[in-house]
mmCIF file of C-alpha atoms in Angstrom:
data_model
loop_
_atom_site.group_PDB
_atom_site.id
_atom_site.type_symbol
_atom_site.label_atom_id
_atom_site.label_comp_id
_atom_site.label_asym_id
_atom_site.label_seq_id
_atom_site.Cartn_x
_atom_site.Cartn_y
_atom_site.Cartn_z
ATOM 1 C CA MET A 1 -0.106 -0.045 0.068
ATOM 2 C CA ILE A 2 2.769 2.549 0.749
ATOM 3 C CA ASP A 3 4.908 3.636 -1.852
ATOM 4 C CA GLY A 4 7.569 5.213 0.444
ATOM 5 C CA PHE A 5 8.436 8.031 2.551
ATOM 6 C CA SER A 6 7.376 11.356 1.630
ATOM 7 C CA HIS A 7 8.081 13.951 4.115
ATOM 8 C CA ILE A 8 8.384 15.031 7.875
ATOM 9 C CA VAL A 9 6.429 17.841 9.161
ATOM 10 C CA LEU A 10 7.744 19.920 11.785
ATOM 11 C CA HIS A 11 6.481 23.269 13.856
ATOM 12 C CA VAL A 12 8.467 26.099 13.760
ATOM 13 C CA THR A 13 7.932 29.317 15.513
ATOM 14 C CA ASP A 14 9.651 31.573 13.006
ATOM 15 C CA LEU A 15 9.618 30.419 9.287
ATOM 16 C CA ASP A 16 12.138 32.697 8.070
ATOM 17 C CA ARG A 17 14.971 31.633 10.698
ATOM 18 C CA SER A 18 14.245 27.905 10.274
ATOM 19 C CA GLU A 19 14.167 27.880 6.597
ATOM 20 C CA ALA A 20 17.483 29.491 6.605
ATOM 21 C CA PHE A 21 19.078 27.270 9.101
ATOM 22 C CA TYR A 22 17.605 23.980 7.148
ATOM 23 C CA ARG A 23 19.027 25.655 3.982
ATOM 24 C CA ASP A 24 22.206 26.743 5.263
ATOM 25 C CA VAL A 25 23.321 24.702 8.308
ATOM 26 C CA PHE A 26 21.741 21.423 7.185
ATOM 27 C CA GLY A 27 22.024 21.995 3.211
ATOM 28 C CA LEU A 28 18.394 20.980 2.085
ATOM 29 C CA ASP A 29 17.017 22.704 -1.143
ATOM 30 C CA VAL A 30 14.294 25.362 -0.544
ATOM 31 C CA ILE A 31 11.311 24.229 -2.804
ATOM 32 C CA GLY A 32 9.250 26.652 -2.064
ATOM 33 C CA ARG A 33 6.477 28.768 0.368
ATOM 34 C CA ASP A 34 3.003 27.758 1.022
ATOM 35 C CA LEU A 35 2.910 24.651 -1.335
ATOM 36 C CA VAL A 36 0.899 22.783 0.884
ATOM 37 C CA ALA A 37 -2.299 23.172 2.810
ATOM 38 C CA ASP A 38 -1.472 23.227 6.669
ATOM 39 C CA GLU A 39 -1.934 24.715 9.938
ATOM 40 C CA GLY A 40 0.168 27.890 9.372
ATOM 41 C CA ARG A 41 2.661 29.343 6.699
ATOM 42 C CA ASN A 42 4.654 26.862 5.432
ATOM 43 C CA SER A 43 8.292 26.203 3.735
ATOM 44 C CA LEU A 44 8.737 23.002 1.736
ATOM 45 C CA LEU A 45 12.393 21.866 1.562
ATOM 46 C CA GLY A 46 13.973 18.741 -0.133
ATOM 47 C CA THR A 47 16.695 16.150 -0.054
ATOM 48 C CA ASN A 48 18.330 14.559 -2.947
ATOM 49 C CA THR A 49 15.668 11.982 -3.047
ATOM 50 C CA ARG A 50 11.826 12.784 -3.184
ATOM 51 C CA GLN A 51 11.740 13.324 0.525
ATOM 52 C CA ARG A 52 10.769 16.769 1.725
ATOM 53 C CA VAL A 53 10.463 18.606 4.964
ATOM 54 C CA LEU A 54 7.630 20.665 5.751
ATOM 55 C CA LEU A 55 8.159 23.376 8.200
ATOM 56 C CA VAL A 56 5.141 25.172 9.390
ATOM 57 C CA GLU A 57 4.926 28.028 11.487
ATOM 58 C CA VAL A 58 3.138 28.225 14.726
ATOM 59 C CA PRO A 59 2.840 30.501 17.525
ATOM 60 C CA GLU A 60 4.448 27.576 20.233
ATOM 61 C CA VAL A 61 6.444 24.669 19.522
ATOM 62 C CA VAL A 62 6.765 21.438 22.038
ATOM 63 C CA ALA A 63 9.750 20.053 19.890
ATOM 64 C CA ILE A 64 10.238 16.720 21.936
ATOM 65 C CA ARG A 65 7.216 15.190 23.507
ATOM 66 C CA PRO A 66 7.294 15.155 27.347
ATOM 67 C CA ASN A 67 8.604 11.461 28.793
ATOM 68 C CA SER A 68 9.617 10.439 25.679
ATOM 69 C CA SER A 69 12.938 9.112 24.912
ATOM 70 C CA SER A 70 15.492 9.089 22.065
ATOM 71 C CA ILE A 71 13.282 10.964 19.582
ATOM 72 C CA HIS A 72 15.461 12.295 16.674
ATOM 73 C CA HIS A 73 15.381 12.041 12.778
ATOM 74 C CA ALA A 74 18.343 10.936 11.003
ATOM 75 C CA TRP A 75 19.845 12.855 8.024
ATOM 76 C CA LEU A 76 21.780 10.698 6.014
ATOM 77 C CA LEU A 77 25.043 12.256 4.194
ATOM 78 C CA THR A 78 27.484 10.916 1.964
ATOM 79 C CA ILE A 79 30.998 11.095 3.631
ATOM 80 C CA ASP A 80 31.996 14.002 1.560
ATOM 81 C CA GLU A 81 28.690 15.730 2.240
ATOM 82 C CA PHE A 82 29.408 14.866 5.855
ATOM 83 C CA GLU A 83 32.771 16.413 6.017
ATOM 84 C CA ARG A 84 31.163 19.822 4.645
ATOM 85 C CA ALA A 85 28.414 19.575 7.004
ATOM 86 C CA LYS A 86 30.747 19.307 10.040
ATOM 87 C CA ASP A 87 32.166 22.633 8.891
ATOM 88 C CA ARG A 88 29.112 24.243 8.602
ATOM 89 C CA PHE A 89 27.591 22.804 12.170
ATOM 90 C CA ALA A 90 31.109 24.083 13.768
ATOM 91 C CA ALA A 91 30.675 27.404 12.264
ATOM 92 C CA ALA A 92 27.124 27.518 13.625
ATOM 93 C CA GLY A 93 28.404 26.851 17.065
ATOM 94 C CA PHE A 94 27.551 23.172 17.420
ATOM 95 C CA ASP A 95 29.768 20.533 19.014
ATOM 96 C CA ILE A 96 30.716 18.165 16.402
ATOM 97 C CA ASN A 97 31.930 15.134 18.605
ATOM 98 C CA ASP A 98 29.831 12.211 18.684
ATOM 99 C CA SER A 99 28.329 11.954 22.358
ATOM 100 C CA ARG A 100 27.717 8.449 21.535
ATOM 101 C CA ALA A 101 30.873 7.325 19.942
ATOM 102 C CA GLN A 102 31.295 4.415 21.962
ATOM 103 C CA PHE A 103 28.160 2.839 20.528
ATOM 104 C CA ARG A 104 29.111 3.344 16.878
ATOM 105 C CA ALA A 105 30.905 0.727 14.473
ATOM 106 C CA ARG A 106 33.939 2.206 12.847
ATOM 107 C CA GLY A 107 33.386 4.521 9.955
ATOM 108 C CA GLU A 108 29.910 5.157 11.301
ATOM 109 C CA ASN A 109 29.881 9.014 11.549
ATOM 110 C CA SER A 110 27.259 10.957 13.571
ATOM 111 C CA VAL A 111 26.585 14.074 15.305
ATOM 112 C CA ASP A 112 23.644 15.346 16.993
ATOM 113 C CA ILE A 113 22.215 18.610 15.806
ATOM 114 C CA PHE A 114 19.413 20.691 17.295
ATOM 115 C CA ASP A 115 17.175 23.105 14.892
ATOM 116 C CA PRO A 116 16.255 26.565 16.236
ATOM 117 C CA ASP A 117 13.203 25.272 18.127
ATOM 118 C CA GLY A 118 15.034 22.206 19.747
ATOM 119 C CA HIS A 119 13.973 19.494 17.182
ATOM 120 C CA ARG A 120 16.676 16.788 17.568
ATOM 121 C CA PHE A 121 18.328 15.672 14.315
ATOM 122 C CA GLN A 122 21.211 12.806 13.881
ATOM 123 C CA VAL A 123 23.392 13.600 11.022
ATOM 124 C CA GLN A 124 25.147 10.376 9.986
ATOM 125 C CA ALA A 125 27.570 9.288 7.405
ATOM 126 C CA TYR A 126 29.340 5.991 6.541
ATOM 127 C CA SER A 127 32.829 5.818 5.171
ATOM 128 C CA PRO A 128 34.242 2.683 3.437
ATOM 129 C CA ALA A 129 35.734 1.951 6.805
ATOM 130 C CA ALA A 130 32.451 0.452 8.292
ATOM 131 C CA THR A 131 32.458 -2.571 6.029
ATOM 132 C CA GLU A 132 36.289 -2.879 5.010
ATOM 133 C CA VAL A 133 37.999 -5.958 6.473
ATOM 134 C CA ILE A 134 40.151 -4.855 9.684
ATOM 135 C CA LYS A 135 43.714 -6.177 10.027
ATOM 136 C CA GLU A 136 45.741 -5.025 12.856
ATOM 137 C CA ASN A 137 48.796 -6.621 11.838
ATOM 138 C CA THR A 138 49.580 -8.232 15.182
ATOM 139 C CA GLY A 139 51.225 -11.312 13.474
ATOM 140 C CA PRO A 140 50.290 -14.733 15.212
ATOM 141 C CA ILE A 141 48.852 -14.961 18.237
ATOM 142 C CA ALA A 142 49.735 -17.472 20.903
ATOM 143 C CA CYS A 143 46.601 -18.941 22.520
ATOM 144 C CA GLY A 144 48.081 -21.462 25.019
ATOM 145 C CA HIS A 145 47.450 -25.392 25.038
ATOM 146 C CA MET A 146 44.458 -26.907 23.245
ATOM 147 C CA ASP A 147 44.008 -28.976 26.565
ATOM 148 C CA ASP A 148 43.116 -25.574 28.218
ATOM 149 C CA TYR A 149 39.907 -25.601 26.604
ATOM 150 C CA ALA A 150 36.987 -27.270 27.513
ATOM 151 C CA VAL A 151 34.607 -28.250 25.026
ATOM 152 C CA GLY A 152 32.143 -25.443 24.994
ATOM 153 C CA ALA A 153 34.969 -22.649 25.973
ATOM 154 C CA VAL A 154 34.969 -19.188 24.085
ATOM 155 C CA LYS A 155 37.935 -17.012 24.902
ATOM 156 C CA ALA A 156 37.872 -13.494 23.591
ATOM 157 C CA PHE A 157 41.281 -12.321 22.273
ATOM 158 C CA VAL A 158 41.823 -8.396 22.624
ATOM 159 C CA LYS A 159 45.051 -8.386 20.562
ATOM 160 C CA GLY A 160 43.853 -9.417 17.146
ATOM 161 C CA LYS A 161 40.166 -9.284 17.693
ATOM 162 C CA PHE A 162 38.905 -12.784 17.706
ATOM 163 C CA PHE A 163 37.095 -15.542 19.590
ATOM 164 C CA LEU A 164 38.852 -18.686 20.001
ATOM 165 C CA VAL A 165 35.998 -21.089 20.371
ATOM 166 C CA ARG A 166 36.191 -25.000 21.232
ATOM 167 C CA ILE A 167 33.301 -26.811 19.978
ATOM 168 C CA GLU A 168 33.119 -30.730 20.008
ATOM 169 C CA GLU A 169 34.789 -31.055 16.939
ATOM 170 C CA GLY A 170 37.744 -28.991 17.287
ATOM 171 C CA PHE A 171 38.665 -24.987 17.133
ATOM 172 C CA LEU A 172 37.366 -22.159 15.334
ATOM 173 C CA ALA A 173 38.950 -18.594 15.404
ATOM 174 C CA VAL A 174 36.161 -16.435 14.698
ATOM 175 C CA SER A 175 36.763 -12.643 13.989
ATOM 176 C CA ARG A 176 35.055 -10.267 16.498
ATOM 177 C CA TRP A 177 34.157 -7.992 13.870
ATOM 178 C CA CYS A 178 30.629 -7.966 13.003
ATOM 179 C CA THR A 179 30.036 -8.555 9.256
ATOM 180 C CA HIS A 180 27.252 -5.949 9.316
ATOM 181 C CA MET A 181 29.324 -2.790 10.088
ATOM 182 C CA ASN A 182 32.752 -3.062 12.062
ATOM 183 C CA GLY A 183 31.148 -3.036 15.552
ATOM 184 C CA LEU A 184 32.808 -5.341 17.836
ATOM 185 C CA LEU A 185 31.134 -8.391 19.173
ATOM 186 C CA SER A 186 30.980 -9.540 22.570
ATOM 187 C CA TRP A 187 30.297 -13.252 23.621
ATOM 188 C CA LYS A 188 27.055 -13.399 25.878
ATOM 189 C CA GLN A 189 27.543 -16.489 28.001
ATOM 190 C CA GLU A 190 23.989 -16.152 29.481
ATOM 191 C CA HIS A 191 22.422 -16.289 25.886
ATOM 192 C CA TRP A 192 25.075 -18.454 24.490
ATOM 193 C CA HIS A 193 25.626 -16.091 21.552
ATOM 194 C CA PHE A 194 27.926 -13.456 19.969
ATOM 195 C CA TYR A 195 25.972 -9.958 20.223
ATOM 196 C CA CYS A 196 26.671 -6.856 18.390
ATOM 197 C CA PRO A 197 25.968 -3.947 20.718
ATOM 198 C CA MET A 198 25.959 -1.508 17.670
ATOM 199 C CA HIS A 199 22.698 -2.642 15.800
ATOM 200 C CA GLY A 200 21.683 -5.614 17.491
ATOM 201 C CA ALA A 201 23.185 -8.467 15.405
ATOM 202 C CA MET A 202 23.392 -12.104 16.735
ATOM 203 C CA PHE A 203 25.653 -14.911 15.857
ATOM 204 C CA ASN A 204 26.076 -18.304 17.134
ATOM 205 C CA ARG A 205 29.697 -20.089 17.982
ATOM 206 C CA LYS A 206 30.127 -20.855 14.604
ATOM 207 C CA GLY A 207 29.712 -17.419 13.501
ATOM 208 C CA GLU A 208 26.418 -17.614 11.677
ATOM 209 C CA SER A 209 23.777 -15.039 11.942
ATOM 210 C CA LEU A 210 20.878 -16.257 14.162
ATOM 211 C CA PRO A 211 17.303 -15.874 13.269
ATOM 212 C CA CYS A 212 15.320 -13.029 14.809
ATOM 213 C CA SER A 213 18.334 -10.560 14.226
ATOM 214 C CA ARG A 214 19.469 -8.514 11.576
ATOM 215 C CA PRO A 215 20.589 -11.205 9.087
ATOM 216 C CA CYS A 216 24.461 -10.983 8.383
ATOM 217 C CA PRO A 217 27.187 -12.775 6.426
ATOM 218 C CA THR A 218 28.826 -15.678 8.262
ATOM 219 C CA LEU A 219 31.654 -14.310 10.665
ATOM 220 C CA ARG A 220 34.831 -14.408 9.292
ATOM 221 C CA LEU A 221 37.557 -16.666 10.382
ATOM 222 C CA HIS A 222 41.221 -16.608 11.056
ATOM 223 C CA PRO A 223 43.627 -19.605 10.548
ATOM 224 C CA VAL A 224 44.477 -21.693 13.502
ATOM 225 C CA THR A 225 47.581 -23.733 13.694
ATOM 226 C CA ILE A 226 48.319 -26.551 16.321
ATOM 227 C CA GLY A 227 51.795 -27.203 16.890
ATOM 228 C CA ALA A 228 53.428 -30.566 17.661
ATOM 229 C CA ASP A 229 53.420 -29.848 21.533
ATOM 230 C CA GLY A 230 49.633 -28.965 21.336
ATOM 231 C CA THR A 231 50.002 -25.177 21.795
ATOM 232 C CA ILE A 232 47.569 -23.207 19.524
ATOM 233 C CA THR A 233 48.360 -20.069 17.312
ATOM 234 C CA VAL A 234 46.128 -17.978 15.431
ATOM 235 C CA ASP A 235 46.728 -15.536 12.671
ATOM 236 C CA PRO A 236 44.505 -12.518 12.652
ATOM 237 C CA ASP A 237 46.127 -11.039 9.868
ATOM 238 C CA THR A 238 44.535 -13.721 7.591
ATOM 239 C CA ALA A 239 40.812 -13.285 7.425
ATOM 240 C CA ILE A 240 38.676 -16.005 5.509
ATOM 241 C CA ARG A 241 35.246 -15.134 4.304
ATOM 242 C CA ARG A 242 32.790 -17.825 4.131
ATOM 243 C CA ASP A 243 28.970 -18.496 3.063
ATOM 244 C CA GLY A 244 28.137 -20.218 6.267
ATOM 245 C CA PHE A 245 29.305 -22.982 8.397
ATOM 246 C CA ASP A 246 31.119 -26.084 7.067
ATOM 247 C CA PRO A 247 32.522 -28.758 9.400
ATOM 248 C CA ALA A 248 35.722 -28.671 7.003
ATOM 249 C CA GLN A 249 36.332 -25.273 8.712
ATOM 250 C CA VAL A 250 37.033 -26.944 12.204
ATOM 251 C CA VAL A 251 40.594 -27.504 13.105
ATOM 252 C CA PRO A 252 40.371 -31.003 15.118
ATOM 253 C CA ALA A 253 42.127 -30.713 18.699
ATOM 254 C CA LYS A 254 44.904 -32.645 17.371
ATOM 255 C CA ALA A 255 48.794 -31.997 17.616
ATOM 256 C CA GLY A 256 49.858 -31.018 14.031
ATOM 257 C CA ALA A 257 46.226 -29.936 12.844
ATOM 258 C CA SER A 258 45.850 -26.433 10.993
ATOM 259 C CA SER A 259 43.032 -24.578 9.071
ATOM 260 C CA ARG A 260 42.733 -25.200 5.250
ATOM 261 C CA PHE A 261 41.053 -22.867 2.992
ATOM 262 C CA PRO A 262 40.808 -22.342 -0.750
ATOM 263 C CA GLU A 263 42.713 -19.185 -1.777
ATOM 264 C CA THR A 264 39.302 -17.381 -3.167
ATOM 265 C CA ALA A 265 38.196 -17.302 0.508
ATOM 266 C CA LEU A 266 40.977 -15.183 1.658
ATOM 267 C CA CYS A 267 40.433 -11.389 2.214
ATOM 268 C CA MET B 1 21.482 19.706 -5.442
ATOM 269 C CA ALA B 2 20.937 19.487 -1.494
ATOM 270 C CA ASP B 3 23.892 18.474 0.753
ATOM 271 C CA VAL B 4 21.822 15.830 2.322
ATOM 272 C CA GLU B 5 20.801 12.626 0.655
ATOM 273 C CA THR B 6 17.976 11.490 2.519
ATOM 274 C CA LEU B 7 16.268 11.065 5.806
ATOM 275 C CA SER B 8 17.363 7.666 6.888
ATOM 276 C CA HIS B 9 15.277 7.004 9.858
ATOM 277 C CA SER B 10 13.388 8.199 12.964
ATOM 278 C CA GLY B 11 13.242 7.061 16.410
ATOM 279 C CA ILE B 12 9.581 7.646 17.688
ATOM 280 C CA SER B 13 8.503 7.159 21.245
ATOM 281 C CA VAL B 14 5.595 4.610 21.939
ATOM 282 C CA HIS B 15 3.827 3.376 24.776
ATOM 283 C CA ASP B 16 3.631 -0.241 23.925
ATOM 284 C CA LEU B 17 5.663 -2.060 21.348
ATOM 285 C CA LYS B 18 3.237 -4.866 20.704
ATOM 286 C CA GLU B 19 0.539 -2.324 20.136
ATOM 287 C CA ALA B 20 2.690 -0.281 17.754
ATOM 288 C CA GLU B 21 3.636 -3.481 15.821
ATOM 289 C CA ASP B 22 0.026 -4.455 15.600
ATOM 290 C CA PHE B 23 -0.641 -0.879 13.935
ATOM 291 C CA TYR B 24 2.224 -0.142 11.637
ATOM 292 C CA CYS B 25 2.344 -3.742 10.736
ATOM 293 C CA GLY B 26 -1.157 -4.757 10.411
ATOM 294 C CA ILE B 27 -2.629 -1.552 9.159
ATOM 295 C CA LEU B 28 0.004 0.340 7.459
ATOM 296 C CA GLY B 29 2.012 -2.971 5.955
ATOM 297 C CA ALA B 30 5.301 -2.112 7.814
ATOM 298 C CA GLN B 31 7.620 -4.901 8.267
ATOM 299 C CA VAL B 32 9.570 -5.775 11.358
ATOM 300 C CA HIS B 33 13.117 -5.088 10.907
ATOM 301 C CA GLY B 34 14.836 -5.858 14.061
ATOM 302 C CA ALA B 35 14.808 -5.578 17.971
ATOM 303 C CA VAL B 36 17.758 -3.738 19.441
ATOM 304 C CA ASN B 37 18.933 -3.609 22.937
ATOM 305 C CA PHE B 38 16.638 -6.329 24.510
ATOM 306 C CA VAL B 39 19.699 -7.388 26.487
ATOM 307 C CA THR B 40 19.416 -5.991 29.809
ATOM 308 C CA GLU B 41 23.007 -4.931 30.372
ATOM 309 C CA ASP B 42 22.436 -2.560 27.659
ATOM 310 C CA THR B 43 19.244 -1.056 29.156
ATOM 311 C CA LEU B 44 21.327 -0.689 32.299
ATOM 312 C CA LYS B 45 23.629 1.428 30.357
ATOM 313 C CA GLY B 46 20.781 3.660 29.341
ATOM 314 C CA ARG B 47 20.603 2.434 25.684
ATOM 315 C CA SER B 48 17.230 2.728 24.562
ATOM 316 C CA VAL B 49 14.980 -0.290 24.100
ATOM 317 C CA HIS B 50 13.635 -0.593 20.391
ATOM 318 C CA GLN B 51 12.052 -2.235 17.669
ATOM 319 C CA SER B 52 12.534 -1.112 14.145
ATOM 320 C CA TYR B 53 10.274 -1.719 11.269
ATOM 321 C CA THR B 54 10.493 -0.437 7.638
ATOM 322 C CA LEU B 55 7.686 1.488 6.053
ATOM 323 C CA GLY B 56 8.232 1.457 2.312
ATOM 324 C CA ASP B 57 11.664 2.950 1.862
ATOM 325 C CA PHE B 58 11.856 4.293 5.296
ATOM 326 C CA LEU B 59 13.225 2.935 9.042
ATOM 327 C CA PHE B 60 11.361 3.532 11.936
ATOM 328 C CA ALA B 61 12.965 2.941 15.372
ATOM 329 C CA LEU B 62 10.199 2.559 17.790
ATOM 330 C CA VAL B 63 11.419 3.247 21.284
ATOM 331 C CA LEU B 64 9.857 2.425 24.417
ATOM 332 C CA ALA B 65 8.866 5.690 26.047
ATOM 333 C CA PRO B 66 10.257 5.778 29.874
ATOM 334 C CA ASP B 67 7.000 7.235 31.203
ATOM 335 C CA PHE B 68 3.405 8.026 29.772
ATOM 336 C CA MET B 69 3.518 10.467 27.328
ATOM 337 C CA PRO B 70 0.835 13.365 27.299
ATOM 338 C CA MET B 71 -1.771 12.254 24.571
ATOM 339 C CA PRO B 72 -3.151 14.665 21.979
ATOM 340 C CA PRO B 73 -6.969 15.162 22.320
ATOM 341 C CA ALA B 74 -8.786 12.046 20.873
ATOM 342 C CA ASP B 75 -10.513 14.285 18.477
ATOM 343 C CA LYS B 76 -7.343 16.027 17.090
ATOM 344 C CA LEU B 77 -6.381 13.943 13.924
ATOM 345 C CA MET B 78 -4.435 16.494 12.374
ATOM 346 C CA GLY B 79 -1.314 17.839 14.042
ATOM 347 C CA VAL B 80 2.226 17.448 14.975
ATOM 348 C CA ASN B 81 3.411 15.830 18.487
ATOM 349 C CA GLY B 82 6.782 17.254 17.840
ATOM 350 C CA PHE B 83 6.536 15.854 14.420
ATOM 351 C CA ARG B 84 4.385 14.185 11.899
ATOM 352 C CA HIS B 85 5.282 11.415 9.109
ATOM 353 C CA ALA B 86 3.567 11.427 5.732
ATOM 354 C CA PHE B 87 3.890 8.547 3.329
ATOM 355 C CA ALA B 88 3.239 8.557 -0.157
ATOM 356 C CA VAL B 89 0.663 6.124 -1.796
ATOM 357 C CA ARG B 90 0.276 6.035 -5.436
ATOM 358 C CA HIS B 91 -2.846 8.104 -6.741
ATOM 359 C CA ALA B 92 -4.437 5.015 -8.103
ATOM 360 C CA ASP B 93 -4.277 3.374 -4.659
ATOM 361 C CA PHE B 94 -5.489 6.385 -2.494
ATOM 362 C CA ASP B 95 -9.217 5.197 -1.948
ATOM 363 C CA ALA B 96 -8.183 2.006 -1.371
ATOM 364 C CA THR B 97 -5.913 3.118 1.428
ATOM 365 C CA ILE B 98 -8.657 5.498 2.724
ATOM 366 C CA ALA B 99 -10.967 2.213 2.709
ATOM 367 C CA ARG B 100 -8.398 0.102 4.622
ATOM 368 C CA LEU B 101 -8.142 2.890 7.462
ATOM 369 C CA LYS B 102 -11.805 2.906 7.613
ATOM 370 C CA ALA B 103 -12.064 -1.023 7.713
ATOM 371 C CA ALA B 104 -9.473 -0.775 10.496
ATOM 372 C CA GLY B 105 -11.415 1.807 12.367
ATOM 373 C CA VAL B 106 -8.571 4.243 12.469
ATOM 374 C CA PRO B 107 -10.286 7.798 12.837
ATOM 375 C CA PHE B 108 -8.852 9.983 10.118
ATOM 376 C CA LYS B 109 -9.509 13.413 8.566
ATOM 377 C CA GLY B 110 -9.559 14.302 5.095
ATOM 378 C CA PRO B 111 -8.881 14.005 2.380
ATOM 379 C CA VAL B 112 -7.682 17.466 2.327
ATOM 380 C CA GLY B 113 -6.525 18.750 -1.364
ATOM 381 C CA HIS B 114 -3.211 20.856 -1.614
ATOM 382 C CA PRO B 115 -2.274 23.879 -3.607
ATOM 383 C CA ASP B 116 -1.991 22.947 -7.487
ATOM 384 C CA LYS B 117 1.056 24.650 -7.580
ATOM 385 C CA GLY B 118 2.793 22.276 -5.185
ATOM 386 C CA PRO B 119 3.790 18.677 -5.405
ATOM 387 C CA PHE B 120 1.357 17.058 -2.975
ATOM 388 C CA GLY B 121 -2.122 16.122 -4.160
ATOM 389 C CA GLU B 122 -4.647 14.952 -1.339
ATOM 390 C CA SER B 123 -3.793 13.683 2.259
ATOM 391 C CA VAL B 124 -5.640 12.165 4.994
ATOM 392 C CA TYR B 125 -4.411 12.577 8.865
ATOM 393 C CA PHE B 126 -4.357 10.416 11.504
ATOM 394 C CA LYS B 127 -2.460 9.058 15.012
ATOM 395 C CA ASP B 128 -0.651 5.573 15.899
ATOM 396 C CA PRO B 129 -2.060 4.491 19.068
ATOM 397 C CA SER B 130 0.657 6.232 21.110
ATOM 398 C CA GLY B 131 -0.325 9.546 19.692
ATOM 399 C CA ASN B 132 2.126 10.175 17.046
ATOM 400 C CA PHE B 133 0.610 12.062 14.072
ATOM 401 C CA LEU B 134 0.687 10.575 10.655
ATOM 402 C CA GLU B 135 -0.353 11.252 7.199
ATOM 403 C CA LEU B 136 -0.909 9.290 3.874
ATOM 404 C CA LEU B 137 -0.817 11.453 0.731
ATOM 405 C CA TRP B 138 -0.856 10.791 -3.061
ATOM 406 C CA ARG B 139 1.798 13.161 -4.865
ATOM 407 C CA ARG B 140 1.432 14.876 -8.100
ATOM 408 C CA ASP B 141 5.347 13.970 -8.579
ATOM 409 C CA GLU B 142 4.654 10.352 -8.217
ATOM 410 C CA ASN B 143 6.066 9.510 -11.871
ATOM 411 C CA VAL B 144 8.969 11.727 -11.348
ATOM 412 C CA ASP B 145 12.281 9.646 -11.365
ATOM 413 C CA TYR B 146 13.664 10.966 -8.230
ATOM 414 C CA ALA B 147 17.204 9.223 -6.702
ATOM 415 C CA LYS B 148 16.127 6.582 -4.602
ATOM 416 C CA ALA B 149 16.891 6.613 -1.017
ATOM 417 C CA PRO B 150 19.952 4.480 -0.352
ATOM 418 C CA GLN B 151 19.098 1.266 1.958
ATOM 419 C CA LEU B 152 21.314 1.398 4.861
ATOM 420 C CA ASP B 153 20.271 -1.212 7.315
ATOM 421 C CA VAL B 154 21.017 0.419 10.621
ATOM 422 C CA GLY B 155 18.739 1.516 13.307
#
């Protein structure tokens, strides 16, 4: 039934001031005045898609509903537009630091801007860093002896950003970088899954996207090598892309075992 | 050219996520996109519990309000409560859309015609169960080939 989003309507107390703000600070196009039947004098502005903003002048404005939370609207900019917008925001006196930086994935840029009447906008842009394969160039990481991992164990490594997972069939070194955007996953022991606090993605221990979550590609792996003495080494500088879980990806808990992957899976 | 691509999403407070889902999905045809921050420790850190929905090309994050929000008067059908979101339907589908609102028992105002010089045709105005104002309209520019909103899959 619905063909798509058309426009958002906002009340403002001073149409001239707000129209100038949305044009000069946010960077919207002014389409025209009083093109719409509404409760007051109005100005229609446009983005680069068909989406519009309608500013309607009224004597009094309640920008944010009492007792509500997290109310905001998010402009999406290209990364070039975002760099220009930051300059305009700074010139207009806004703090252009992201107040919620700890909740952002890498490459996810965001600032909060309030219009002259207090309407809250998130301004966001995504750089290629959001989805590129991250490598820290740590070199191989020694992970201890294979007998130190009980079946079911999941150990998070800070250096190299991976989980070493011991399942019944053996070992998997699962990348901690979410395949949706580069958020860092954590292991939720009580829920028995990997969880991305950035956008809510969930994965099982084999790295498969769980149902009821944002569907994502299977988590990447890193090569695991088990030495003759049973010590485990993981190479986080090599990432292995995969289309799903395959038992052949598991390195058996045996001295001398190691990961084998086709060249085409390396990334 | 504007220096803004699109409005990617809105975070909107509601009183009841299930009630909101029944309304947005059942009547307006939205799709559930994802549940975010249903993990207790996130809420303890002050992150918002929300469920997101896609409605056409738009992403709504419906956020559980921390307390009861004052409601607009029951008979006020057109307005803004901080904001109002308007969604486009094809002109050919407009009557069927109005019939659908009627059948679902959603009170609405309209259709209201817009000036000929503008891009909008006719609108109907209504509210979601939590008192957020909504609008459905057909647009005179519905056949103009605008750039598509990029699909971001966040929120």
